[in-house]
CSV table of C-alpha atoms in Angstrom, one decimal:
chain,number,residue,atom,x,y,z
A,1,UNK,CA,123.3,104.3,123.7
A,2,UNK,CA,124.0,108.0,123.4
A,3,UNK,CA,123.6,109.8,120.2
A,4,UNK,CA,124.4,112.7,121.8
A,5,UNK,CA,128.5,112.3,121.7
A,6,UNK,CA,129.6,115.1,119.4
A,7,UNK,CA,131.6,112.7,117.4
A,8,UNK,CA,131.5,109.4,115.3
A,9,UNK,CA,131.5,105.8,116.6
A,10,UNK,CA,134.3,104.1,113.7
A,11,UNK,CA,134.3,100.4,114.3
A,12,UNK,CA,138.0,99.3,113.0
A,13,UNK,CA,137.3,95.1,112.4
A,14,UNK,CA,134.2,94.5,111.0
A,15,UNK,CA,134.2,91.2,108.7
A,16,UNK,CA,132.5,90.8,105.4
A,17,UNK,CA,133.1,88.1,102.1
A,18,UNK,CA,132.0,88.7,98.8
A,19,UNK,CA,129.5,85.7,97.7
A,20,UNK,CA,132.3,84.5,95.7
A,21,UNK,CA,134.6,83.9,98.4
A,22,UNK,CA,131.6,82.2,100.1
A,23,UNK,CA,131.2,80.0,96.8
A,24,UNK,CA,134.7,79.0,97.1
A,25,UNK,CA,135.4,78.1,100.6
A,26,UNK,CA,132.1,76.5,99.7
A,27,UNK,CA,133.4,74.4,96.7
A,28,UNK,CA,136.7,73.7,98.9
A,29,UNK,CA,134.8,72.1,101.5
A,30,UNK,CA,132.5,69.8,99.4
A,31,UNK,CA,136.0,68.4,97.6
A,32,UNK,CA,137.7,67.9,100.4
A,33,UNK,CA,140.0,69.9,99.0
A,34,UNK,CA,141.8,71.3,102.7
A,35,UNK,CA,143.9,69.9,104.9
A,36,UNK,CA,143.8,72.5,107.3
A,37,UNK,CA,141.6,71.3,110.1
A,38,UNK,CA,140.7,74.8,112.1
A,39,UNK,CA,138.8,75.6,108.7
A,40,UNK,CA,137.8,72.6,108.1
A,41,UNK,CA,136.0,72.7,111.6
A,42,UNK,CA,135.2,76.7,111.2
A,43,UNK,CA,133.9,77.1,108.1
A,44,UNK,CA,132.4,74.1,107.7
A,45,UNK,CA,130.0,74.9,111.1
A,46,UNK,CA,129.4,78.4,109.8
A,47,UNK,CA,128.2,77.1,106.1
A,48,UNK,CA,126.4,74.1,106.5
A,49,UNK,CA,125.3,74.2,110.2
A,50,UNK,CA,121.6,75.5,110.0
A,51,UNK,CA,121.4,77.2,113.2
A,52,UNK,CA,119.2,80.9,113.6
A,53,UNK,CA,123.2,82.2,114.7
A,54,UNK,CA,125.7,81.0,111.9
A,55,UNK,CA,122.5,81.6,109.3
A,56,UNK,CA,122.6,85.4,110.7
A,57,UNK,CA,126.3,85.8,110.5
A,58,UNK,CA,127.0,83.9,107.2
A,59,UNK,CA,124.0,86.6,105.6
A,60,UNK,CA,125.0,89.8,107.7
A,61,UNK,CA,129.0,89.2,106.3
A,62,UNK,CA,127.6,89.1,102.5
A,63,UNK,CA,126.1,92.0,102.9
A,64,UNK,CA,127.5,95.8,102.1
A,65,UNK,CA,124.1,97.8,101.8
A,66,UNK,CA,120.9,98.1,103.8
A,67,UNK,CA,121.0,95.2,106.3
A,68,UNK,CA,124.7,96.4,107.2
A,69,UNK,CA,123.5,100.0,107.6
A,70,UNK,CA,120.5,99.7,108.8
A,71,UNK,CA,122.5,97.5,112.3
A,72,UNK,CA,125.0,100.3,112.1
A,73,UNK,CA,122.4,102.7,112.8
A,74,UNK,CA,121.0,100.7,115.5
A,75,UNK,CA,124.4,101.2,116.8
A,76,UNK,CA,125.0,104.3,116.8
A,77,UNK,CA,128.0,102.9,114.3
A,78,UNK,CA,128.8,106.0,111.9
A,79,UNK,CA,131.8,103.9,110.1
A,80,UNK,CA,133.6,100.6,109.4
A,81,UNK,CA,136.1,100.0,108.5
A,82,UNK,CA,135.4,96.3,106.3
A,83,UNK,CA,138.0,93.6,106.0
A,84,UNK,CA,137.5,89.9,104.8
A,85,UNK,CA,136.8,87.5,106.9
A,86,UNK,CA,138.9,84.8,108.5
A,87,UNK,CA,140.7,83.1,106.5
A,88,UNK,CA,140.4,85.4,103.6
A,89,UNK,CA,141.7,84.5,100.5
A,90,UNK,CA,145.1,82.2,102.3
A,91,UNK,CA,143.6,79.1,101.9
A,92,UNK,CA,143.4,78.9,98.4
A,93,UNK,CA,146.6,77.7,96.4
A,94,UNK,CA,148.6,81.0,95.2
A,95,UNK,CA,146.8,81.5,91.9
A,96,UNK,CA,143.3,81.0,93.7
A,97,UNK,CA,144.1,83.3,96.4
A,98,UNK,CA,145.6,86.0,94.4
A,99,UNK,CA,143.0,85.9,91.8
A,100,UNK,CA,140.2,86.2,94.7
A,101,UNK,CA,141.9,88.8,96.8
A,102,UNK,CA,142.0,91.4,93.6
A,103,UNK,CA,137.8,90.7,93.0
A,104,UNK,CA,137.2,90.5,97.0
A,105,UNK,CA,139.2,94.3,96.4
A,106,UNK,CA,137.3,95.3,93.7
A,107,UNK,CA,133.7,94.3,95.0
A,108,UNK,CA,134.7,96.6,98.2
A,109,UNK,CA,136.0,99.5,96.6
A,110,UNK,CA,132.6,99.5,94.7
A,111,UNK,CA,130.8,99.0,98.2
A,112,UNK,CA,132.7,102.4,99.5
A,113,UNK,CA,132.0,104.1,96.5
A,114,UNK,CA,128.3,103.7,97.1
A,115,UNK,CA,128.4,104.4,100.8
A,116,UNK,CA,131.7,106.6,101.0
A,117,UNK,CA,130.5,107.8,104.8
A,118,UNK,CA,129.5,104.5,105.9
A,119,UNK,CA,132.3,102.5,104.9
A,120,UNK,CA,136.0,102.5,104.3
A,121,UNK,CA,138.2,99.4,104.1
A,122,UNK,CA,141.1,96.6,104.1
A,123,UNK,CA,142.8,94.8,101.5
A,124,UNK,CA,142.8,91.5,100.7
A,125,UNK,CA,146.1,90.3,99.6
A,126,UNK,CA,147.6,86.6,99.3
A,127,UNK,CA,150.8,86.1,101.4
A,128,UNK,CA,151.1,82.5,99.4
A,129,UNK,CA,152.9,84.6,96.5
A,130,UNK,CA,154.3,87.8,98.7
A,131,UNK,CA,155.3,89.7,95.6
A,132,UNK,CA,152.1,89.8,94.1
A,133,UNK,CA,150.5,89.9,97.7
A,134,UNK,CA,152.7,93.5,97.8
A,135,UNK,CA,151.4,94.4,94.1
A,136,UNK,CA,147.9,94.0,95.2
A,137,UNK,CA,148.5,95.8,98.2
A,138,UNK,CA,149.7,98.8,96.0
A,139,UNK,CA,147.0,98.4,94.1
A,140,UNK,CA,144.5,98.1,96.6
A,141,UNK,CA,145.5,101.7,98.2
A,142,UNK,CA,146.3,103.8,95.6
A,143,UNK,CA,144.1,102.8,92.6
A,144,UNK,CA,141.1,101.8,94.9
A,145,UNK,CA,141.8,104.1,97.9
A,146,UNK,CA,141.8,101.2,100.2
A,147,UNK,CA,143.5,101.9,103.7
A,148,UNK,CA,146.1,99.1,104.4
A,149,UNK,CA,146.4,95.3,104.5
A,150,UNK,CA,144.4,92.7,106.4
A,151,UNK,CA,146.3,89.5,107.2
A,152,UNK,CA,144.2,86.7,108.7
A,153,UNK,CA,147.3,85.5,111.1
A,154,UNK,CA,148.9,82.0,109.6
A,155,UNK,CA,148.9,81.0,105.9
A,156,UNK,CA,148.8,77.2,106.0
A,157,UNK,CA,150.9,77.0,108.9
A,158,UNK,CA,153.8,80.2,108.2
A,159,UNK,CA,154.0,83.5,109.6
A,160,UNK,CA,155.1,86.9,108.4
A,161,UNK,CA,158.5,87.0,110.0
A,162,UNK,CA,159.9,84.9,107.7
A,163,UNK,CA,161.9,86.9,105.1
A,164,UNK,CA,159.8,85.9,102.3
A,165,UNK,CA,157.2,87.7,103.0
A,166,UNK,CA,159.0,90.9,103.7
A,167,UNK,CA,158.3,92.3,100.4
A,168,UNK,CA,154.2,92.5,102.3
A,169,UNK,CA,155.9,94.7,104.5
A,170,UNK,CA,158.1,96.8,102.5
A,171,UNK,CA,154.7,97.9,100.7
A,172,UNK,CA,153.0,98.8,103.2
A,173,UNK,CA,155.9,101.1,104.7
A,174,UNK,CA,156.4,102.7,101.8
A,175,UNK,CA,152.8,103.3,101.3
A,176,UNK,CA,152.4,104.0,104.9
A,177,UNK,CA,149.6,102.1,105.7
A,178,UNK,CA,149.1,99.7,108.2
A,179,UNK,CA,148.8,95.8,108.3
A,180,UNK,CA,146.0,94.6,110.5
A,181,UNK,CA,146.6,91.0,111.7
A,182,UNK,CA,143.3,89.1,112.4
A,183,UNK,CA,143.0,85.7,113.9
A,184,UNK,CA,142.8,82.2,112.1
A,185,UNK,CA,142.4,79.1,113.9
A,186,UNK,CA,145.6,77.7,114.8
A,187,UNK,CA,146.9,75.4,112.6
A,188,UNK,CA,147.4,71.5,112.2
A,189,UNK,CA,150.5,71.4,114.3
A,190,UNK,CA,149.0,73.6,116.7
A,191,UNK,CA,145.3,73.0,116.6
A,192,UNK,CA,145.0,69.9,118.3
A,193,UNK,CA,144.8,70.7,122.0
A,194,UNK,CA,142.6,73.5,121.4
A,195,UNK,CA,140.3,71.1,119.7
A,196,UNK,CA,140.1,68.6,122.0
A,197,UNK,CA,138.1,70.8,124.5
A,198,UNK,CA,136.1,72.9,121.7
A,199,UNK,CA,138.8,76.3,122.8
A,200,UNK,CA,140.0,76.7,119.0
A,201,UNK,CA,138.0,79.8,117.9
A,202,UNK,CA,137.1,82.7,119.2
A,203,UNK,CA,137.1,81.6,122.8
A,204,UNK,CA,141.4,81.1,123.2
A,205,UNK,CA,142.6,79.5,120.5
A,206,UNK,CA,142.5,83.0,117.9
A,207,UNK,CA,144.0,84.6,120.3
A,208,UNK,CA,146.8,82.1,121.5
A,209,UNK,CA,147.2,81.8,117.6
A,210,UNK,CA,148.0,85.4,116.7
A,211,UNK,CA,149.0,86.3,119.9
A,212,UNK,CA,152.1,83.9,119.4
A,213,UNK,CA,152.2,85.6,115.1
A,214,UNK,CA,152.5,89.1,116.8
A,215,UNK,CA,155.5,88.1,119.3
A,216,UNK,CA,157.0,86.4,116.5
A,217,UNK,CA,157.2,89.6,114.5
A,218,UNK,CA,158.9,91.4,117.0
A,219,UNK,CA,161.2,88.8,118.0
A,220,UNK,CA,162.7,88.2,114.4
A,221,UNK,CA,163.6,91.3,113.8
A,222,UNK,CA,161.3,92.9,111.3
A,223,UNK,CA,160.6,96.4,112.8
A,224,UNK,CA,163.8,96.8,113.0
A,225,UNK,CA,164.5,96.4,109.5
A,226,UNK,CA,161.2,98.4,108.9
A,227,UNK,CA,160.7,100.8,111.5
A,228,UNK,CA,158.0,102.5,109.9
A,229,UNK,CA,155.8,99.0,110.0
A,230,UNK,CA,152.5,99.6,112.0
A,231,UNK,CA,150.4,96.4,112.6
A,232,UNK,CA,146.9,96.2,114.3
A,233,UNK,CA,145.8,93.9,116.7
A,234,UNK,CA,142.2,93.2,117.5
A,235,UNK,CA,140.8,91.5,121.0
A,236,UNK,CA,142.7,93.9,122.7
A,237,UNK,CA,146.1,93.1,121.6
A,238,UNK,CA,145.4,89.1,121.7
A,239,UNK,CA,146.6,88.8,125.5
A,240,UNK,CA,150.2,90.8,124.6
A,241,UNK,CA,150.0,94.1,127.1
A,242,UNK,CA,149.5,91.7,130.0
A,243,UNK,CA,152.8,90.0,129.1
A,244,UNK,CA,155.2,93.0,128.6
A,245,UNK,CA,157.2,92.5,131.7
A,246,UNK,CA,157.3,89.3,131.7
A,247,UNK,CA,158.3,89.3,127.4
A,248,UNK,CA,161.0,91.4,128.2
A,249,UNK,CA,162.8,89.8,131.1
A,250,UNK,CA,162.7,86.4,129.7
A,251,UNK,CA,163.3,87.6,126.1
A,252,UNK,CA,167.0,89.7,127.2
A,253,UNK,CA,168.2,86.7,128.9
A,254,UNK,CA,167.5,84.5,126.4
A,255,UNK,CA,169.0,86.6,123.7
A,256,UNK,CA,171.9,86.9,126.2
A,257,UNK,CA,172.4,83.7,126.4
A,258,UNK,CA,172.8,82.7,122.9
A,259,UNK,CA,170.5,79.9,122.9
A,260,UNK,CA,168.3,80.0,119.8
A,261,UNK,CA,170.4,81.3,117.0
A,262,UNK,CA,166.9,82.4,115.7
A,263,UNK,CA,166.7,85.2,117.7
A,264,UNK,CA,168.5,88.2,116.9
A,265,UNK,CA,169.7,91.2,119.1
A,266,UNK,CA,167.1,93.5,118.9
A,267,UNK,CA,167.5,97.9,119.1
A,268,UNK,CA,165.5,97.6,121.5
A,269,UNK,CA,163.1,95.9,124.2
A,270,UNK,CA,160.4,93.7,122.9
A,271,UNK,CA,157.6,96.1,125.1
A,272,UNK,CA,159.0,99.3,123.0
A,273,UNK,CA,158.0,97.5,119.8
A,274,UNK,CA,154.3,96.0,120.9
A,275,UNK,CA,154.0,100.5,122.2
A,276,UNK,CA,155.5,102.0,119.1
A,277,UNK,CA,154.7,99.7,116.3
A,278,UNK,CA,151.2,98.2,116.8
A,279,UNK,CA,147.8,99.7,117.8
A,280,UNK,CA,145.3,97.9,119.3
A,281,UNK,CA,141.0,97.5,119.0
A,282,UNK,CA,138.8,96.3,121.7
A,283,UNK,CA,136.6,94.1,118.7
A,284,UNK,CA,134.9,91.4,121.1
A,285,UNK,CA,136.3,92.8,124.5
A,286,UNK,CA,133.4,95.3,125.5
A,287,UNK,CA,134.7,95.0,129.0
A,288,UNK,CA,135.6,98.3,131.2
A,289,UNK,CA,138.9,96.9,133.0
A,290,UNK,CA,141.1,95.2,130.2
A,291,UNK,CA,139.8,98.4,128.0
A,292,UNK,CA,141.2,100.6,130.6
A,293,UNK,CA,144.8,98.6,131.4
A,294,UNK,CA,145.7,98.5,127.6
A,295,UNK,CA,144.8,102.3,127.9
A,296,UNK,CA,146.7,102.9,130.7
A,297,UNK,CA,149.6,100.3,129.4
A,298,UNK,CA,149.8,101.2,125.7
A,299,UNK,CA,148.8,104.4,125.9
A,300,UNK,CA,145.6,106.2,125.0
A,301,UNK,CA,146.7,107.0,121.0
A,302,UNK,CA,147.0,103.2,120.5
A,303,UNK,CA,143.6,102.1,121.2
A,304,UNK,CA,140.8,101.9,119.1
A,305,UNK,CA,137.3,100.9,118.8
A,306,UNK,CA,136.0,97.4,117.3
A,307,UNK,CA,132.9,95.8,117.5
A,308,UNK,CA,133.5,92.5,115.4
A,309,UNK,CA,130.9,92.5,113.4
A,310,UNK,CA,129.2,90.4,112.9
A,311,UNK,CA,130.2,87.6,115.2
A,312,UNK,CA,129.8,89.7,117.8
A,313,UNK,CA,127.2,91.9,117.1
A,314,UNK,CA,125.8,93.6,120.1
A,315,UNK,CA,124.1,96.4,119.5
A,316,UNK,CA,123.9,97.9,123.0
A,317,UNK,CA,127.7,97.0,123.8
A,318,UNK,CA,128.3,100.4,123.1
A,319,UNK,CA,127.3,101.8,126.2
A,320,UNK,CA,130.0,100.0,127.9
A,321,UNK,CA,132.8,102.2,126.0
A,322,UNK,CA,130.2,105.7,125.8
A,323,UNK,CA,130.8,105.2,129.9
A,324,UNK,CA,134.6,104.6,129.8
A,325,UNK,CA,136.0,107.1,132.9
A,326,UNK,CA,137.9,109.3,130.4
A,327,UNK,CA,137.9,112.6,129.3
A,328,UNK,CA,136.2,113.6,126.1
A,329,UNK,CA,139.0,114.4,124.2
A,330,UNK,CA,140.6,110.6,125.1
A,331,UNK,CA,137.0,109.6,124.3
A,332,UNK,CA,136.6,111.2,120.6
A,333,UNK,CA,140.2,109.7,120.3
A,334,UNK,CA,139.3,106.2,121.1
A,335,UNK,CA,136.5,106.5,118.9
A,336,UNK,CA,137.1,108.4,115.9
A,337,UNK,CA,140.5,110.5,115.7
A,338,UNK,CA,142.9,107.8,116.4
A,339,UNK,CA,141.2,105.8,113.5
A,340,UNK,CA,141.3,108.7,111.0
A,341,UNK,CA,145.0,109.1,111.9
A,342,UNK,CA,146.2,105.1,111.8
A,343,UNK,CA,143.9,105.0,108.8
A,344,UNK,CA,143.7,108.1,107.1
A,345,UNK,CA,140.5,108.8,107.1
């Protein structure tokens, strides 16, 4: 790890939960009181499976002081940017949700107030009522100087490009900030394959999950209706750059063809949306060669660097991107400047 850079290392999806969050996904569990099976599976390893790993991850994601700081340092991590973790607050029924994502917000504005150069974050909002999802959203950025949205992907089974959530975005564009889009595990009607062969989590089925929320964004519609809309991706876009060509050929003729009355003419290519609307973080994906294609495919200003803490927290990954074969004006951007832009650091 060099400390030698001349610039900071801000990591853009890093997890944390307040202890009340914990509590309650907790309490859900114990009452059965879920259907979903992806958390039912998840969370349930990560809270009652007593293993040296999920003990280490379920303490490091309750924690925004010293432990935090101290493996930030280790790092060579000058910032991150905190968000909740998967699946926020978007399990609970709307009152639950809405109730928890306003104290999650309030327990992480405190957290930057007492580390302002460490941290900066995310908020928590609950799509399960969209206006007040859009309220807290205000809230969250201009009374507590939060940054933007997170949206763990699905809430109990829908997706953001239905219209009813549009009021989410409509916030955020008018408070231009962005709407990062983490992964959930798929869900029921979905999950079941991915189960079968233990691929639900991290390992496919996150990104098969959000890969399909993103596409379905662009697809419906909703950027061109909000052009101003940015939306992170994590895992290095969740398998999309690879897809571009491919997205766009099949997507024209199947818009040409009139077969799904779902999908409306767009302004313009799917690929122009996935370059001009979304930004991308390598969280989880500290590997040269995909780094450098979504880079090369994307474009250096939409490329970011992620960690994913603390799942995967590697402290010496960071010599993988220090060695990236750019120059050092596309490395300080990959690092820091294109963060403090998206984000507004």
């Amino acid at each position: 790890m060099r400390n030698d850079l001349g610039f900071k290392r801000i990591a853009t999806e890093e997890a944390f939960a307040t202890k009340d969050l914990i509590r309650a996904y907790r309490e859900l569990l114990a009452r059965k009181g879920s259907s979903d099976i992806g958390f039912n599976s998840l969370m349930g390893y990560y809270l009652t499976n007593p293993s040296e790993r999920t003990r280490a991850v379920s303490e490091r994601l309750q924690d925004l002081g010293t432990r935090r700081i101290d493996d930030m340092n280790a790092t060579g991590i000058h910032m991150q940017i905190l968000s909740v973790t998967s699946p926020g607050v978007q399990i609970f029924d709307a009152a639950t949700g809405t109730a928890l994502a306003r104290a999650t917000n309030d327990e992480l504005a405190a957290a930057i107030a007492a580390h302002p150069a460490r941290f900066a974050g995310l908020a928590a909002i609950a799509p399960q009522d969209p206006r007040a999802a859009a309220a807290e959203l205000e809230r969250g950025v201009q009374k507590l100087g939060l940054k933007g949205a997170i949206v763990n992907s699905h809430t109990q089974g829908e997706y953001l490009d239905d219209p009813k959530f549009w009021d989410i975005f409509a916030a955020a564009e008018a408070l231009d900030v962005p709407v990062y889009i983490h992964p959930n595990t798929p869900p029921n009607d979905m999950i079941k394959p991915f189960m079968a062969r233990g691929l639900d989590g991290a390992v496919f089925g996150f990104a098969v999950e959000t890969g399909l929320h993103a596409l379905r964004l662009v697809v419906s519609g909703v950027f061109d209706k909000f052009p101003g809309l940015r939306i992170g991706l994590g895992h290095l876009g969740e398998g999309l750059p690879y897809w571009l060509f491919r997205i766009d050929f099949m997507h024209g003729a199947s818009v040409r063809s009139g077969r799904y009355a779902s999908q409306p003419k767009l302004e313009r290519k799917a690929s122009e949306y996935l370059r001009e609307n979304f930004f991308y973080t390598t969280s989880g994906m500290a590997w040269t060669p995909p780094i450098r294609y979504v880079q090369d495919v994307m474009g250096m200003d939409r490329l970011l660097y992620a960690m994913d803490y603390p799942y995967q927290f590697v402290p010496e990954e960071v010599n993988v991107t220090d060695e990236l074969a750019i120059s050092y004006e596309n490395l300080k951007a990959f690092y820091q400047t294109n963060a403090e832009r998206i984000f507004k650091l």
